[in-house]
XYZ file of C-alpha atoms in Angstrom:
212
model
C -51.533 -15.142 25.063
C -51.974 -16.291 21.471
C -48.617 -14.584 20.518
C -47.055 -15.966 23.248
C -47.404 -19.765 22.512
C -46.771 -19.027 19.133
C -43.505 -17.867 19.843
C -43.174 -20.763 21.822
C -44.009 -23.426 19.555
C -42.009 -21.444 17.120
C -38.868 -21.796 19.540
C -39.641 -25.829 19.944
C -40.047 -26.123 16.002
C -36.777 -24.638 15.509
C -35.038 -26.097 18.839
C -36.313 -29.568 16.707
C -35.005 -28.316 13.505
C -31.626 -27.495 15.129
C -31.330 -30.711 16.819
C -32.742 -32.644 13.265
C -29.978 -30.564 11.671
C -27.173 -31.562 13.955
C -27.894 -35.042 13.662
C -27.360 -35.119 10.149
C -24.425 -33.287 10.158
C -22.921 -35.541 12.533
C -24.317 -38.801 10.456
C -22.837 -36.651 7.431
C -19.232 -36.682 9.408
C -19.416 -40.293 10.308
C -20.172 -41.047 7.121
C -16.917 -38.943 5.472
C -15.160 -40.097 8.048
C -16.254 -43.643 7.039
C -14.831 -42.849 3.529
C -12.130 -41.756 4.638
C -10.616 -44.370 6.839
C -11.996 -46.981 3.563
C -10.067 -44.838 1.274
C -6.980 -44.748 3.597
C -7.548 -48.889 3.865
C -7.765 -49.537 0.188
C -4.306 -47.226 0.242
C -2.679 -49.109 2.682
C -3.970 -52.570 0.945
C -2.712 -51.757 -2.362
C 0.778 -49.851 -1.212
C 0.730 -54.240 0.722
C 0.188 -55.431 -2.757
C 2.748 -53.157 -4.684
C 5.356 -54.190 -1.367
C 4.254 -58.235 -2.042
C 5.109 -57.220 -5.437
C 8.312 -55.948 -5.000
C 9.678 -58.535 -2.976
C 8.831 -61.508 -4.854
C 10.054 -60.217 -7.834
C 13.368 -59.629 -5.731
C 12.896 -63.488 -4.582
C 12.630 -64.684 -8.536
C 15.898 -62.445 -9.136
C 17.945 -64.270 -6.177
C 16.493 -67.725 -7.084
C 17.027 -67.340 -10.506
C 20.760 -66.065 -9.659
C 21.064 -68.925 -7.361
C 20.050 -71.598 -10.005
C 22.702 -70.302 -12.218
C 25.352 -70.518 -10.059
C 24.722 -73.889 -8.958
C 24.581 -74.758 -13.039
C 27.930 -73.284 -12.860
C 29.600 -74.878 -9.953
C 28.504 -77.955 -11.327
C 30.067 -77.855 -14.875
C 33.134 -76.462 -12.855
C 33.334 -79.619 -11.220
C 32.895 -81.865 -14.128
C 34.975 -80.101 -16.141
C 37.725 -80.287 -13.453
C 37.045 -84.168 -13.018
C 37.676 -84.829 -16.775
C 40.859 -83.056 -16.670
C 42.168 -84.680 -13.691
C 41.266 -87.992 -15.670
C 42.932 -86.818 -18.684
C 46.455 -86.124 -16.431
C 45.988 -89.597 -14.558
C 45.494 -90.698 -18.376
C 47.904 -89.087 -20.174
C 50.587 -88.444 -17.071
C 53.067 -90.948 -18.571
C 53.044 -89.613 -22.075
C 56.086 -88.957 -22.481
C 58.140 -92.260 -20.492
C 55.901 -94.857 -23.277
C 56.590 -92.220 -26.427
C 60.606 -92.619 -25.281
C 60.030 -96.332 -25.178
C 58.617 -96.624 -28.473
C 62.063 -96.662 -30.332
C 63.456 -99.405 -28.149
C 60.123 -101.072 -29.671
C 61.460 -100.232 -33.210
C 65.094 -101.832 -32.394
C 63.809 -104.925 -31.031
C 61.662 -105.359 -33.923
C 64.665 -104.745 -36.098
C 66.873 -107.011 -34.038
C 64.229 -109.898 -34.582
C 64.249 -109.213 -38.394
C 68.169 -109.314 -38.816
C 68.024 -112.327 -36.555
C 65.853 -114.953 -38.710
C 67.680 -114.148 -41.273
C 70.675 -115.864 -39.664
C 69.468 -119.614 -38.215
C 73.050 -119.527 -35.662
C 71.205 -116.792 -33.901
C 67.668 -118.608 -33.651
C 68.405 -118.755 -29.818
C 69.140 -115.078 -29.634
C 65.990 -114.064 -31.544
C 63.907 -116.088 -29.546
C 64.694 -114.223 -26.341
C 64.370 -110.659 -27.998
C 60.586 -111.821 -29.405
C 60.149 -112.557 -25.974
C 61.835 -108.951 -24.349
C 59.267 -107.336 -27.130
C 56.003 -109.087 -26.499
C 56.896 -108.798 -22.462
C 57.534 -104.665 -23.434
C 54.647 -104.871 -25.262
C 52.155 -106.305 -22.827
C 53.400 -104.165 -20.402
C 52.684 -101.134 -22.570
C 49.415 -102.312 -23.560
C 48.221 -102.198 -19.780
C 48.926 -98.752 -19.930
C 46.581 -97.618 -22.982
C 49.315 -98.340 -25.895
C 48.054 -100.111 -29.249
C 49.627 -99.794 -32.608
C 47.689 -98.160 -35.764
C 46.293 -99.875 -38.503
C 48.082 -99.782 -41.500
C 48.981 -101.856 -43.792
C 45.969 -102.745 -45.762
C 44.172 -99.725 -44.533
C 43.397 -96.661 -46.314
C 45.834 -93.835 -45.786
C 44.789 -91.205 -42.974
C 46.762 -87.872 -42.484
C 45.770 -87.925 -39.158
C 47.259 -91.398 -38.474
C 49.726 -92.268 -40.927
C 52.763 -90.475 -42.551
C 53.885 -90.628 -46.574
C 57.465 -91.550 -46.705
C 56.977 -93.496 -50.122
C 54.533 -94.533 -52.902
C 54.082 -97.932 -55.217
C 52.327 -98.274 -58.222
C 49.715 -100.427 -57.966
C 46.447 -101.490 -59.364
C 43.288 -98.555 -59.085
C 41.541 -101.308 -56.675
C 44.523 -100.247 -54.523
C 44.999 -96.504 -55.302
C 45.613 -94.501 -51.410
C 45.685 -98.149 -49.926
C 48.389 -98.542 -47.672
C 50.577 -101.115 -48.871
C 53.643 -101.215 -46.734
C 54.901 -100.265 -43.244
C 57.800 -98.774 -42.800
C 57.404 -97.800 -39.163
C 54.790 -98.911 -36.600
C 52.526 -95.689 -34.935
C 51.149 -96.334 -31.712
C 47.902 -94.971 -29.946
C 47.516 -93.924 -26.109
C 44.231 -94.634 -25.197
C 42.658 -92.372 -28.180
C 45.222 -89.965 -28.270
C 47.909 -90.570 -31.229
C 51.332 -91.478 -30.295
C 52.988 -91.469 -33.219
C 51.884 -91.947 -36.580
C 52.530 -94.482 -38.874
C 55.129 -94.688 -41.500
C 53.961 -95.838 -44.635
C 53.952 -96.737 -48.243
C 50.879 -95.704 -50.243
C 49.490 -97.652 -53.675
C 49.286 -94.812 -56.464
C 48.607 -95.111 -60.111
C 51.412 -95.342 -62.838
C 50.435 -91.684 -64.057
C 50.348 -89.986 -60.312
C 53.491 -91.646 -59.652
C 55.556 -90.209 -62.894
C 53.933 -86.817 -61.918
C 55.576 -86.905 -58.388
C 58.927 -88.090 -59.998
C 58.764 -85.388 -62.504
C 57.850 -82.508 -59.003
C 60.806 -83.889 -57.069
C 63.322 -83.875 -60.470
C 62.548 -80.158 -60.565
C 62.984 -79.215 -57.522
């Protein structure tokens, strides 16, 4: 009888252990499996934050790509409205720089006529003709150059003679031959003029144009 409950307490202990045993083999697979599934989250959440990543670089790219082409539409544009200012501007160019020599006759015609005091009648209606011309050119942009007085400028006056003169004067221009006329800012025509040089330049350029 002894043996027997021995055996049978033996079967419970181990029917206990068994049971013991599977329990924390199946708190041991919850458990993994916990780990798992966390491991598989924390995956997921940073394959999310690589994606996030991704596409707002991609966003910074476009917007930045955007930004640039609105910069360049927009200097497109102003650059197109100064050039159609400059045509409007500068669209009669040519009619006012074929009208500038009827200028140049009238004030010649003036000049002959006060010399002559029969044709004071005559000369009076051409200084009128000229000023009218000249007013109506002036509306348009037209303005003659500075010159005599002034000192010379290549860009706005042209050499056709020289005068000795005093060094206070040297490279002042000290006679007009022919006016030059401005539109708007934009040079016409230049000027003829005289220049003041000293006694020795002015031998020197005498001597150049003997030897040539």
């Amino acid at each position: 009888m002894c043996s027997k409950d021995k055996n049978k307490e033996n079967f419970h202990a181990m029917e206990k252990a068994e049971k013991e045993l599977g329990k924390e083999n199946k708190n041991l697979e919850e458990n993994l499996e916990e780990k798992e599934n966390s491991s598989q989250s924390s995956q997921e959440t940073v394959s999310s934050l690589e994606e996030l990543k991704k596409k707002a670089s991609e966003y910074d790219a476009l917007w930045d790509k955007y930004l640039r082409v609105c910069a360049d539409f927009e200097n497109s544009r102003k650059r197109w409205e100064r050039e159609k200012q400059e045509i409007i501007k500068f669209s009669n160019f040519k009619l006012i720089r074929d009208l500038i020599p009827i200028i140049d006759e009238l004030e010649q015609a003036i000049k002959i006529a006060k010399k002559d005091t029969s044709l004071d009648k005559i000369c009076e209606g051409i200084e009128i003709t000229y000023k009218k011309l000249l007013g109506i050119l002036g509306s348009y942009g037209v303005k003659p150059i500075k010159a005599e007085g002034e000192k010379f400028d290549p860009h706005l006056h042209e050499i056709v003679g020289q005068k000795v003169v005093e060094d206070t004067q040297e490279h002042t221009i000290v006679e007009e031959i022919q006016k030059g006329y401005f539109l708007e800012d934009k040079v016409l025509r230049t000027s003829k003029v005289i220049v003041g040089v000293k006694k020795k330049e002015a031998s020197d350029k005498t001597k150049e144009d003997s030897g040539r």
